[in-house]
PDB file of C-alpha atoms and ligand atoms in Angstrom:
ATOM      1  CA  MET A   1    -330.442 188.189 -79.271  1.00 50.00           C
ATOM      2  CA  SER A   2    -329.002 190.382 -77.359  1.00 49.00           C
ATOM      3  CA  ALA A   3    -328.411 194.102 -78.439  1.00 66.00           C
ATOM      4  CA  LYS A   4    -325.198 194.821 -77.167  1.00 91.00           C
ATOM      5  CA  PRO A   5    -321.740 194.227 -79.019  1.00 97.00           C
ATOM      6  CA  GLU A   6    -320.236 191.364 -77.343  1.00 97.00           C
ATOM      7  CA  VAL A   7    -316.647 190.648 -77.518  1.00 98.00           C
ATOM      8  CA  THR A   8    -315.870 186.704 -77.737  1.00 98.00           C
ATOM      9  CA  ARG A   9    -312.677 185.308 -78.329  1.00 98.00           C
ATOM     10  CA  PHE A  10    -311.457 181.473 -79.220  1.00 98.00           C
ATOM     11  CA  ALA A  11    -308.625 180.172 -77.072  1.00 98.00           C
ATOM     12  CA  PRO A  12    -307.063 177.040 -78.513  1.00 96.00           C
ATOM     13  CA  SER A  13    -304.101 175.496 -77.095  1.00 95.00           C
ATOM     14  CA  PRO A  14    -301.291 174.851 -79.916  1.00 96.00           C
ATOM     15  CA  THR A  15    -300.702 171.616 -79.041  1.00 93.00           C
ATOM     16  CA  GLY A  16    -301.932 169.808 -81.724  1.00 93.00           C
ATOM     17  CA  LEU A  17    -303.854 170.317 -85.513  1.00 94.00           C
ATOM     18  CA  LEU A  18    -307.249 171.852 -84.943  1.00 96.00           C
ATOM     19  CA  HIS A  19    -310.253 169.479 -85.966  1.00 94.00           C
ATOM     20  CA  LEU A  20    -313.795 170.342 -86.660  1.00 94.00           C
ATOM     21  CA  GLY A  21    -314.845 170.612 -82.665  1.00 94.00           C
ATOM     22  CA  HIS A  22    -312.293 173.684 -83.077  1.00 96.00           C
ATOM     23  CA  ALA A  23    -313.827 174.856 -86.249  1.00 97.00           C
ATOM     24  CA  TYR A  24    -317.429 174.562 -84.546  1.00 97.00           C
ATOM     25  CA  ALA A  25    -315.991 176.435 -81.446  1.00 98.00           C
ATOM     26  CA  ALA A  26    -314.095 179.068 -83.355  1.00 98.00           C
ATOM     27  CA  GLY A  27    -317.420 179.610 -85.705  1.00 98.00           C
ATOM     28  CA  PHE A  28    -319.650 179.906 -82.388  1.00 98.00           C
ATOM     29  CA  ALA A  29    -317.673 182.636 -81.196  1.00 98.00           C
ATOM     30  CA  PHE A  30    -316.856 184.672 -84.117  1.00 98.00           C
ATOM     31  CA  ARG A  31    -320.817 184.517 -85.058  1.00 98.00           C
ATOM     32  CA  GLU A  32    -321.818 186.073 -81.242  1.00 97.00           C
ATOM     33  CA  ALA A  33    -319.469 188.604 -82.074  1.00 97.00           C
ATOM     34  CA  LYS A  34    -320.343 189.411 -85.425  1.00 97.00           C
ATOM     35  CA  ILE A  35    -324.286 189.349 -85.022  1.00 96.00           C
ATOM     36  CA  THR A  36    -323.870 191.789 -82.468  1.00 96.00           C
ATOM     37  CA  GLY A  37    -321.184 194.000 -84.136  1.00 96.00           C
ATOM     38  CA  GLY A  38    -319.062 193.210 -81.658  1.00 97.00           C
ATOM     39  CA  ARG A  39    -315.060 192.289 -81.519  1.00 98.00           C
ATOM     40  CA  PHE A  40    -313.607 188.398 -81.891  1.00 98.00           C
ATOM     41  CA  LEU A  41    -310.429 187.826 -80.658  1.00 98.00           C
ATOM     42  CA  VAL A  42    -308.253 184.672 -80.532  1.00 98.00           C
ATOM     43  CA  ARG A  43    -306.390 183.612 -77.863  1.00 98.00           C
ATOM     44  CA  LEU A  44    -303.074 181.244 -77.455  1.00 97.00           C
ATOM     45  CA  GLU A  45    -303.511 178.978 -74.235  1.00 95.00           C
ATOM     46  CA  ASP A  46    -299.696 178.190 -74.331  1.00 94.00           C
ATOM     47  CA  ILE A  47    -299.242 178.336 -70.362  1.00 89.00           C
ATOM     48  CA  ASP A  48    -298.453 174.606 -70.458  1.00 81.00           C
ATOM     49  CA  GLY A  49    -294.816 175.172 -72.421  1.00 76.00           C
ATOM     50  CA  THR A  50    -294.409 171.761 -72.376  1.00 80.00           C
ATOM     51  CA  ARG A  51    -296.657 170.423 -74.652  1.00 85.00           C
ATOM     52  CA  ALA A  52    -297.151 173.930 -76.870  1.00 88.00           C
ATOM     53  CA  ARG A  53    -295.349 173.960 -80.137  1.00 91.00           C
ATOM     54  CA  PRO A  54    -294.912 177.171 -82.776  1.00 91.00           C
ATOM     55  CA  GLU A  55    -295.968 175.039 -85.561  1.00 94.00           C
ATOM     56  CA  PHE A  56    -299.075 174.431 -84.164  1.00 95.00           C
ATOM     57  CA  GLU A  57    -299.698 178.183 -83.813  1.00 96.00           C
ATOM     58  CA  ASP A  58    -299.027 178.752 -87.156  1.00 96.00           C
ATOM     59  CA  ALA A  59    -301.342 175.747 -88.282  1.00 97.00           C
ATOM     60  CA  ILE A  60    -304.094 177.469 -85.916  1.00 98.00           C
ATOM     61  CA  PHE A  61    -303.943 180.859 -88.218  1.00 98.00           C
ATOM     62  CA  GLU A  62    -303.707 178.858 -91.558  1.00 98.00           C
ATOM     63  CA  ASP A  63    -306.910 177.004 -90.470  1.00 98.00           C
ATOM     64  CA  LEU A  64    -308.659 180.002 -89.117  1.00 98.00           C
ATOM     65  CA  ALA A  65    -307.848 182.197 -92.305  1.00 98.00           C
ATOM     66  CA  TRP A  66    -308.981 179.486 -94.354  1.00 98.00           C
ATOM     67  CA  LEU A  67    -312.194 179.020 -92.963  1.00 98.00           C
ATOM     68  CA  GLY A  68    -312.889 182.985 -93.689  1.00 98.00           C
ATOM     69  CA  LEU A  69    -312.481 183.741 -90.049  1.00 98.00           C
ATOM     70  CA  SER A  70    -310.603 187.217 -89.366  1.00 98.00           C
ATOM     71  CA  TRP A  71    -309.760 188.088 -85.838  1.00 98.00           C
ATOM     72  CA  GLU A  72    -308.015 191.079 -84.231  1.00 96.00           C
ATOM     73  CA  THR A  73    -304.547 191.786 -83.681  1.00 93.00           C
ATOM     74  CA  PRO A  74    -302.461 191.314 -81.799  1.00 92.00           C
ATOM     75  CA  VAL A  75    -303.124 188.073 -80.382  1.00 97.00           C
ATOM     76  CA  ARG A  76    -302.782 187.143 -76.691  1.00 97.00           C
ATOM     77  CA  ARG A  77    -300.305 184.350 -75.877  1.00 96.00           C
ATOM     78  CA  GLN A  78    -300.377 183.220 -72.543  1.00 95.00           C
ATOM     79  CA  SER A  79    -296.571 182.695 -72.316  1.00 93.00           C
ATOM     80  CA  ASP A  80    -295.849 185.905 -72.811  1.00 94.00           C
ATOM     81  CA  HIS A  81    -298.065 187.176 -69.630  1.00 94.00           C
ATOM     82  CA  PHE A  82    -296.942 185.427 -66.892  1.00 93.00           C
ATOM     83  CA  ALA A  83    -296.449 188.951 -64.755  1.00 95.00           C
ATOM     84  CA  ASP A  84    -300.402 189.048 -64.927  1.00 97.00           C
ATOM     85  CA  TYR A  85    -300.834 185.985 -63.341  1.00 96.00           C
ATOM     86  CA  GLN A  86    -298.267 186.552 -60.917  1.00 95.00           C
ATOM     87  CA  THR A  87    -300.134 189.684 -59.604  1.00 97.00           C
ATOM     88  CA  HIS A  88    -303.248 188.246 -59.295  1.00 97.00           C
ATOM     89  CA  LEU A  89    -301.931 185.505 -57.353  1.00 97.00           C
ATOM     90  CA  HIS A  90    -300.197 187.824 -55.213  1.00 96.00           C
ATOM     91  CA  VAL A  91    -303.657 189.530 -54.668  1.00 98.00           C
ATOM     92  CA  LEU A  92    -305.280 185.915 -53.468  1.00 98.00           C
ATOM     93  CA  GLU A  93    -302.044 185.406 -51.386  1.00 97.00           C
ATOM     94  CA  GLN A  94    -302.573 188.748 -49.823  1.00 98.00           C
ATOM     95  CA  LEU A  95    -306.180 187.926 -48.844  1.00 98.00           C
ATOM     96  CA  GLY A  96    -304.698 184.732 -47.244  1.00 97.00           C
ATOM     97  CA  LEU A  97    -306.579 182.532 -49.567  1.00 98.00           C
ATOM     98  CA  LEU A  98    -303.757 180.630 -50.693  1.00 98.00           C
ATOM     99  CA  TYR A  99    -301.501 177.834 -49.006  1.00 98.00           C
ATOM    100  CA  PRO A 100    -298.054 176.007 -50.496  1.00 97.00           C
ATOM    101  CA  CYS A 101    -298.716 172.286 -51.073  1.00 98.00           C
ATOM    102  CA  PHE A 102    -295.971 170.249 -51.174  1.00 97.00           C
ATOM    103  CA  CYS A 103    -297.818 167.097 -51.911  1.00 96.00           C
ATOM    104  CA  THR A 104    -296.411 164.694 -54.909  1.00 94.00           C
ATOM    105  CA  ARG A 105    -299.328 163.335 -57.138  1.00 92.00           C
ATOM    106  CA  LYS A 106    -298.521 160.060 -55.543  1.00 95.00           C
ATOM    107  CA  GLU A 107    -298.526 160.962 -52.099  1.00 95.00           C
ATOM    108  CA  ILE A 108    -302.073 162.660 -52.369  1.00 94.00           C
ATOM    109  CA  GLN A 109    -303.235 159.148 -54.078  1.00 92.00           C
ATOM    110  CA  ALA A 110    -301.623 157.244 -51.162  1.00 93.00           C
ATOM    111  CA  GLU A 111    -303.943 159.737 -48.753  1.00 91.00           C
ATOM    112  CA  ILE A 112    -306.973 159.049 -50.473  1.00 91.00           C
ATOM    113  CA  ALA A 113    -306.526 155.459 -51.008  1.00 91.00           C
ATOM    114  CA  ALA A 114    -305.875 155.250 -46.900  1.00 90.00           C
ATOM    115  CA  ALA A 115    -309.201 157.161 -46.429  1.00 87.00           C
ATOM    116  CA  GLY A 116    -311.056 155.127 -48.665  1.00 86.00           C
ATOM    117  CA  GLN A 117    -312.046 157.531 -51.181  1.00 80.00           C
ATOM    118  CA  ALA A 118    -312.182 160.824 -51.978  1.00 80.00           C
ATOM    119  CA  PRO A 119    -315.226 163.531 -53.414  1.00 90.00           C
ATOM    120  CA  GLN A 120    -315.191 163.419 -56.928  1.00 93.00           C
ATOM    121  CA  GLY A 121    -314.776 167.299 -58.429  1.00 95.00           C
ATOM    122  CA  PRO A 122    -314.705 168.353 -62.109  1.00 95.00           C
ATOM    123  CA  ASP A 123    -311.198 168.035 -62.501  1.00 92.00           C
ATOM    124  CA  GLY A 124    -310.688 164.875 -60.587  1.00 91.00           C
ATOM    125  CA  PRO A 125    -310.991 163.753 -56.862  1.00 93.00           C
ATOM    126  CA  LEU A 126    -310.627 166.439 -54.435  1.00 95.00           C
ATOM    127  CA  TYR A 127    -307.484 167.221 -52.421  1.00 96.00           C
ATOM    128  CA  PRO A 128    -307.907 165.810 -48.856  1.00 93.00           C
ATOM    129  CA  GLY A 129    -306.048 168.807 -47.532  1.00 94.00           C
ATOM    130  CA  THR A 130    -303.383 167.820 -46.113  1.00 95.00           C
ATOM    131  CA  CYS A 131    -300.948 170.712 -46.656  1.00 98.00           C
ATOM    132  CA  ARG A 132    -303.766 173.235 -45.500  1.00 97.00           C
ATOM    133  CA  HIS A 133    -303.039 171.998 -41.809  1.00 95.00           C
ATOM    134  CA  LEU A 134    -299.418 172.241 -41.884  1.00 97.00           C
ATOM    135  CA  SER A 135    -298.390 174.611 -38.904  1.00 96.00           C
ATOM    136  CA  PRO A 136    -296.688 177.627 -40.100  1.00 95.00           C
ATOM    137  CA  PRO A 137    -293.331 176.272 -38.454  1.00 97.00           C
ATOM    138  CA  GLN A 138    -293.807 173.025 -40.586  1.00 97.00           C
ATOM    139  CA  ARG A 139    -294.769 175.181 -43.691  1.00 96.00           C
ATOM    140  CA  ASP A 140    -291.349 177.563 -43.123  1.00 96.00           C
ATOM    141  CA  GLU A 141    -289.291 174.489 -42.549  1.00 97.00           C
ATOM    142  CA  LYS A 142    -290.639 173.164 -46.002  1.00 96.00           C
ATOM    143  CA  LEU A 143    -290.140 176.406 -47.938  1.00 95.00           C
ATOM    144  CA  ALA A 144    -286.894 176.958 -46.496  1.00 96.00           C
ATOM    145  CA  SER A 145    -285.721 173.398 -47.498  1.00 96.00           C
ATOM    146  CA  GLY A 146    -286.577 174.278 -51.343  1.00 94.00           C
ATOM    147  CA  GLN A 147    -289.133 171.498 -51.566  1.00 94.00           C
ATOM    148  CA  PRO A 148    -291.056 172.280 -55.000  1.00 95.00           C
ATOM    149  CA  TYR A 149    -294.751 173.580 -54.291  1.00 96.00           C
ATOM    150  CA  ALA A 150    -298.051 174.347 -55.818  1.00 97.00           C
ATOM    151  CA  LEU A 151    -300.320 177.207 -54.829  1.00 97.00           C
ATOM    152  CA  ARG A 152    -303.660 176.029 -53.727  1.00 98.00           C
ATOM    153  CA  LEU A 153    -306.864 177.922 -52.940  1.00 98.00           C
ATOM    154  CA  ASP A 154    -308.294 177.747 -49.786  1.00 98.00           C
ATOM    155  CA  MET A 155    -311.605 176.947 -51.005  1.00 98.00           C
ATOM    156  CA  THR A 156    -313.821 177.066 -47.496  1.00 98.00           C
ATOM    157  CA  ALA A 157    -312.171 180.652 -46.819  1.00 98.00           C
ATOM    158  CA  ALA A 158    -312.934 181.821 -50.274  1.00 98.00           C
ATOM    159  CA  VAL A 159    -316.228 180.799 -50.418  1.00 98.00           C
ATOM    160  CA  THR A 160    -316.766 182.593 -47.143  1.00 98.00           C
ATOM    161  CA  ARG A 161    -315.109 185.255 -48.201  1.00 98.00           C
ATOM    162  CA  ALA A 162    -317.244 185.680 -51.126  1.00 98.00           C
ATOM    163  CA  GLY A 163    -320.843 184.926 -50.091  1.00 98.00           C
ATOM    164  CA  GLU A 164    -323.437 183.675 -52.758  1.00 98.00           C
ATOM    165  CA  LEU A 165    -322.294 184.379 -56.185  1.00 98.00           C
ATOM    166  CA  PHE A 166    -324.343 184.172 -59.573  1.00 98.00           C
ATOM    167  CA  PHE A 167    -323.398 183.245 -62.871  1.00 98.00           C
ATOM    168  CA  VAL A 168    -325.516 183.811 -66.231  1.00 98.00           C
ATOM    169  CA  GLU A 169    -325.689 181.085 -68.943  1.00 97.00           C
ATOM    170  CA  GLY A 170    -327.152 182.387 -72.454  1.00 94.00           C
ATOM    171  CA  GLU A 171    -330.423 183.674 -71.971  1.00 92.00           C
ATOM    172  CA  SER A 172    -331.062 181.900 -68.815  1.00 95.00           C
ATOM    173  CA  ALA A 173    -331.759 183.314 -65.096  1.00 97.00           C
ATOM    174  CA  PRO A 174    -329.048 183.555 -63.106  1.00 98.00           C
ATOM    175  CA  ALA A 175    -327.719 180.495 -61.743  1.00 98.00           C
ATOM    176  CA  LEU A 176    -326.252 180.136 -58.042  1.00 98.00           C
ATOM    177  CA  ALA A 177    -322.317 179.300 -58.656  1.00 98.00           C
ATOM    178  CA  ARG A 178    -320.871 176.404 -56.463  1.00 98.00           C
ATOM    179  CA  PRO A 179    -317.121 176.247 -56.805  1.00 98.00           C
ATOM    180  CA  GLU A 180    -316.943 174.166 -53.692  1.00 98.00           C
ATOM    181  CA  GLN A 181    -317.184 171.236 -55.766  1.00 97.00           C
ATOM    182  CA  PHE A 182    -313.692 171.968 -56.751  1.00 98.00           C
ATOM    183  CA  GLY A 183    -312.210 171.832 -53.260  1.00 97.00           C
ATOM    184  CA  ASP A 184    -308.704 173.390 -52.969  1.00 98.00           C
ATOM    185  CA  VAL A 185    -307.792 173.530 -56.162  1.00 97.00           C
ATOM    186  CA  VAL A 186    -303.952 174.622 -57.745  1.00 97.00           C
ATOM    187  CA  LEU A 187    -303.928 177.915 -58.968  1.00 97.00           C
ATOM    188  CA  ALA A 188    -300.248 177.534 -59.815  1.00 96.00           C
ATOM    189  CA  ARG A 189    -297.332 175.243 -59.944  1.00 90.00           C
ATOM    190  CA  LYS A 190    -293.552 175.815 -59.919  1.00 81.00           C
ATOM    191  CA  ASP A 191    -293.403 175.715 -63.818  1.00 79.00           C
ATOM    192  CA  THR A 192    -296.554 177.282 -64.475  1.00 83.00           C
ATOM    193  CA  PRO A 193    -297.219 180.164 -62.761  1.00 83.00           C
ATOM    194  CA  GLY A 194    -301.025 180.314 -63.240  1.00 89.00           C
ATOM    195  CA  SER A 195    -303.258 177.135 -63.614  1.00 92.00           C
ATOM    196  CA  TYR A 196    -305.782 177.241 -66.679  1.00 94.00           C
ATOM    197  CA  HIS A 197    -308.506 178.598 -63.880  1.00 97.00           C
ATOM    198  CA  LEU A 198    -306.636 181.487 -62.982  1.00 97.00           C
ATOM    199  CA  ALA A 199    -305.281 182.398 -66.371  1.00 97.00           C
ATOM    200  CA  VAL A 200    -308.811 182.086 -67.858  1.00 97.00           C
ATOM    201  CA  VAL A 201    -310.191 184.615 -65.888  1.00 98.00           C
ATOM    202  CA  VAL A 202    -307.259 187.073 -66.011  1.00 98.00           C
ATOM    203  CA  ASP A 203    -307.111 186.784 -69.509  1.00 98.00           C
ATOM    204  CA  ASP A 204    -310.919 187.246 -70.055  1.00 98.00           C
ATOM    205  CA  ALA A 205    -310.723 190.438 -67.889  1.00 98.00           C
ATOM    206  CA  LEU A 206    -307.801 191.636 -69.424  1.00 97.00           C
ATOM    207  CA  GLN A 207    -308.989 191.210 -73.155  1.00 97.00           C
ATOM    208  CA  GLY A 208    -312.588 192.686 -72.183  1.00 98.00           C
ATOM    209  CA  ILE A 209    -314.281 189.550 -73.136  1.00 98.00           C
ATOM    210  CA  THR A 210    -317.856 190.222 -72.422  1.00 98.00           C
ATOM    211  CA  LEU A 211    -319.258 186.945 -73.744  1.00 98.00           C
ATOM    212  CA  VAL A 212    -317.183 183.503 -72.836  1.00 98.00           C
ATOM    213  CA  THR A 213    -318.045 180.731 -75.401  1.00 98.00           C
ATOM    214  CA  ARG A 214    -316.679 177.461 -75.064  1.00 97.00           C
ATOM    215  CA  GLY A 215    -317.636 173.500 -75.251  1.00 96.00           C
ATOM    216  CA  GLU A 216    -319.945 172.466 -72.840  1.00 96.00           C
ATOM    217  CA  ASP A 217    -317.588 170.362 -71.134  1.00 94.00           C
ATOM    218  CA  LEU A 218    -316.220 173.462 -69.350  1.00 96.00           C
ATOM    219  CA  LEU A 219    -319.652 174.509 -68.013  1.00 97.00           C
ATOM    220  CA  PRO A 220    -318.521 173.113 -64.128  1.00 97.00           C
ATOM    221  CA  ALA A 221    -315.293 175.154 -64.462  1.00 98.00           C
ATOM    222  CA  THR A 222    -317.490 178.496 -64.692  1.00 98.00           C
ATOM    223  CA  HIS A 223    -318.533 177.699 -60.925  1.00 98.00           C
ATOM    224  CA  LEU A 224    -314.820 178.198 -60.063  1.00 98.00           C
ATOM    225  CA  HIS A 225    -314.320 181.111 -62.158  1.00 98.00           C
ATOM    226  CA  ARG A 226    -317.061 183.270 -61.256  1.00 98.00           C
ATOM    227  CA  LEU A 227    -315.512 183.032 -57.696  1.00 98.00           C
ATOM    228  CA  LEU A 228    -311.991 184.009 -58.797  1.00 98.00           C
ATOM    229  CA  GLN A 229    -313.751 186.979 -60.356  1.00 98.00           C
ATOM    230  CA  ASP A 230    -315.312 187.868 -57.674  1.00 98.00           C
ATOM    231  CA  LEU A 231    -312.191 187.521 -55.029  1.00 98.00           C
ATOM    232  CA  LEU A 232    -309.856 189.472 -57.799  1.00 98.00           C
ATOM    233  CA  GLY A 233    -312.509 192.003 -58.592  1.00 98.00           C
ATOM    234  CA  LEU A 234    -312.754 191.411 -61.913  1.00 98.00           C
ATOM    235  CA  PRO A 235    -315.484 192.292 -64.384  1.00 98.00           C
ATOM    236  CA  VAL A 236    -317.940 189.301 -64.581  1.00 98.00           C
ATOM    237  CA  PRO A 237    -318.863 188.520 -68.261  1.00 98.00           C
ATOM    238  CA  ARG A 238    -321.750 186.292 -69.439  1.00 98.00           C
ATOM    239  CA  TRP A 239    -321.444 182.697 -70.969  1.00 98.00           C
ATOM    240  CA  LYS A 240    -322.630 180.465 -73.390  1.00 98.00           C
ATOM    241  CA  HIS A 241    -321.402 176.870 -73.689  1.00 98.00           C
ATOM    242  CA  HIS A 242    -322.060 174.717 -76.850  1.00 97.00           C
ATOM    243  CA  PRO A 243    -322.443 171.222 -77.651  1.00 94.00           C
ATOM    244  CA  LEU A 244    -319.116 169.448 -78.347  1.00 93.00           C
ATOM    245  CA  VAL A 245    -318.553 167.875 -81.857  1.00 91.00           C
ATOM    246  CA  THR A 246    -318.910 164.128 -81.997  1.00 86.00           C
ATOM    247  CA  ASP A 247    -317.337 161.635 -84.379  1.00 83.00           C
ATOM    248  CA  ASP A 248    -319.953 159.083 -85.998  1.00 80.00           C
ATOM    249  CA  SER A 249    -319.886 156.719 -82.995  1.00 82.00           C
ATOM    250  CA  GLY A 250    -321.216 159.600 -80.673  1.00 82.00           C
ATOM    251  CA  LYS A 251    -317.331 160.396 -79.156  1.00 85.00           C
ATOM    252  CA  ARG A 252    -316.142 163.576 -78.719  1.00 83.00           C
ATOM    253  CA  LEU A 253    -313.493 164.578 -81.389  1.00 80.00           C
ATOM    254  CA  ALA A 254    -309.575 164.795 -79.636  1.00 75.00           C
ATOM    255  CA  LYS A 255    -306.462 166.538 -81.373  1.00 71.00           C
ATOM    256  CA  ARG A 256    -305.275 162.857 -81.564  1.00 69.00           C
ATOM    257  CA  ASP A 257    -307.638 161.910 -84.237  1.00 68.00           C
ATOM    258  CA  GLN A 258    -305.692 163.595 -86.900  1.00 64.00           C
ATOM    259  CA  ALA A 259    -307.874 161.888 -89.535  1.00 60.00           C
ATOM    260  CA  ARG A 260    -310.462 164.748 -88.758  1.00 78.00           C
ATOM    261  CA  SER A 261    -308.201 167.691 -88.586  1.00 93.00           C
ATOM    262  CA  LEU A 262    -309.140 170.688 -90.412  1.00 96.00           C
ATOM    263  CA  ARG A 263    -305.441 170.312 -92.595  1.00 96.00           C
ATOM    264  CA  SER A 264    -306.290 167.294 -93.797  1.00 94.00           C
ATOM    265  CA  LEU A 265    -309.977 167.691 -94.779  1.00 95.00           C
ATOM    266  CA  ARG A 266    -308.578 170.638 -96.075  1.00 96.00           C
ATOM    267  CA  GLU A 267    -305.870 168.685 -98.244  1.00 95.00           C
ATOM    268  CA  ALA A 268    -308.757 165.853 -99.062  1.00 95.00           C
ATOM    269  CA  GLY A 269    -310.532 168.912-100.784  1.00 97.00           C
ATOM    270  CA  TRP A 270    -313.159 170.040 -98.470  1.00 97.00           C
ATOM    271  CA  SER A 271    -313.904 173.761 -98.963  1.00 97.00           C
ATOM    272  CA  ALA A 272    -314.699 175.786 -95.880  1.00 97.00           C
ATOM    273  CA  GLU A 273    -318.320 176.131 -96.962  1.00 97.00           C
ATOM    274  CA  GLN A 274    -318.652 172.140 -96.489  1.00 97.00           C
ATOM    275  CA  VAL A 275    -317.108 172.207 -92.742  1.00 97.00           C
ATOM    276  CA  TRP A 276    -319.738 174.764 -92.024  1.00 97.00           C
ATOM    277  CA  ALA A 277    -322.251 172.345 -93.647  1.00 97.00           C
ATOM    278  CA  SER A 278    -321.179 170.006 -91.886  1.00 95.00           C
ATOM    279  CA  LEU A 279    -321.501 171.296 -88.644  1.00 95.00           C
ATOM    280  CA  GLY A 280    -324.778 172.924 -89.094  1.00 96.00           C
ATOM    281  CA  LEU A 281    -323.104 176.463 -88.266  1.00 97.00           C
ATOM    282  CA  ASN A 282    -322.945 179.610 -90.524  1.00 95.00           C
ATOM    283  CA  PRO A 283    -320.544 182.033 -88.575  1.00 97.00           C
ATOM    284  CA  HIS A 284    -321.580 184.905 -90.594  1.00 94.00           C
ATOM    285  CA  THR A 285    -325.671 184.727 -90.106  1.00 90.00           C
ATOM    286  CA  ALA A 286    -327.527 184.177 -87.053  1.00 81.00           C
TER     287      ALA A 286
HETATM  288  N1  LIG B   1    -308.022 176.178 -74.125  1.00 61.37           N
HETATM  289  C1  LIG B   1    -309.626 175.760 -73.971  1.00 61.37           C
HETATM  290  C2  LIG B   1    -309.899 174.675 -75.226  1.00 61.37           C
HETATM  291  O1  LIG B   1    -309.114 174.561 -75.892  1.00 61.37           O
HETATM  292  C3  LIG B   1    -310.366 176.696 -74.161  1.00 61.37           C
HETATM  293  C4  LIG B   1    -310.678 177.330 -72.693  1.00 61.37           C
HETATM  294  C5  LIG B   1    -311.635 178.318 -72.985  1.00 61.37           C
HETATM  295  O2  LIG B   1    -312.290 178.564 -73.709  1.00 61.37           O
HETATM  296  O3  LIG B   1    -311.797 178.710 -71.734  1.00 61.37           O
HETATM  297  O4  LIG B   1    -310.684 173.718 -74.945  1.00 61.37           O
END
């Protein structure tokens, strides 16, 4: 166990009721903070404004309090901090690492179909790079026409600039980061000033997070986050990815499985202790 006080966070999206998997994630982050004498923070990941709803925010706090967890205030809400994401995008832009991409999803699919296939990355097929090859006049013309665009990271240029990077998972030896597996990722869209990947590294830095805890489904994202931290000159935390909670058939829990929501368990008479016992996690002891 590390003796250093860790600052951890639980970062749910207010797009549905929390379930047992969220309880595990929150309890895991809380425990890592508490056993080291550190701090536990909550962050609302509502950057995708189309799906976030205020009633789910209220439900998150109600569930966490019922679970017996306490967190520091104020809670960071991503939608209050669009300017922070813009500032950091600007840094990448100044470094010449971003380019506007005018392709629609359909156009990208057609391009991939025409090519036969595309390498798969953690977030789906890799972008074929169409708009990276636009000449400056072609780009200017599209920008002037008011066509909507996303900002993509020029991955080859970014990796060349950063050189070899490593990240530390748990107590393991540093692992080589391989962000190139994501290709030219989208870092911002017209209606979303920062993608999940950009927002999470900016938020973790601004909140002073020293240990990022989250489900192991997000382990691949860490390769990219490490690159963005380097390019943006942000502090580098450690990571601990935990197993995902699954149902009886081994399928991971999803927000649409409302039967397993913490609210419905509470209404069915469960206690917080029963939740922790069912998860095999005690957030208050090592
Ligand atoms: N918002 C993400 C989720 O609900 C967590 C992101 C993170 O911890 O980096 O799974």
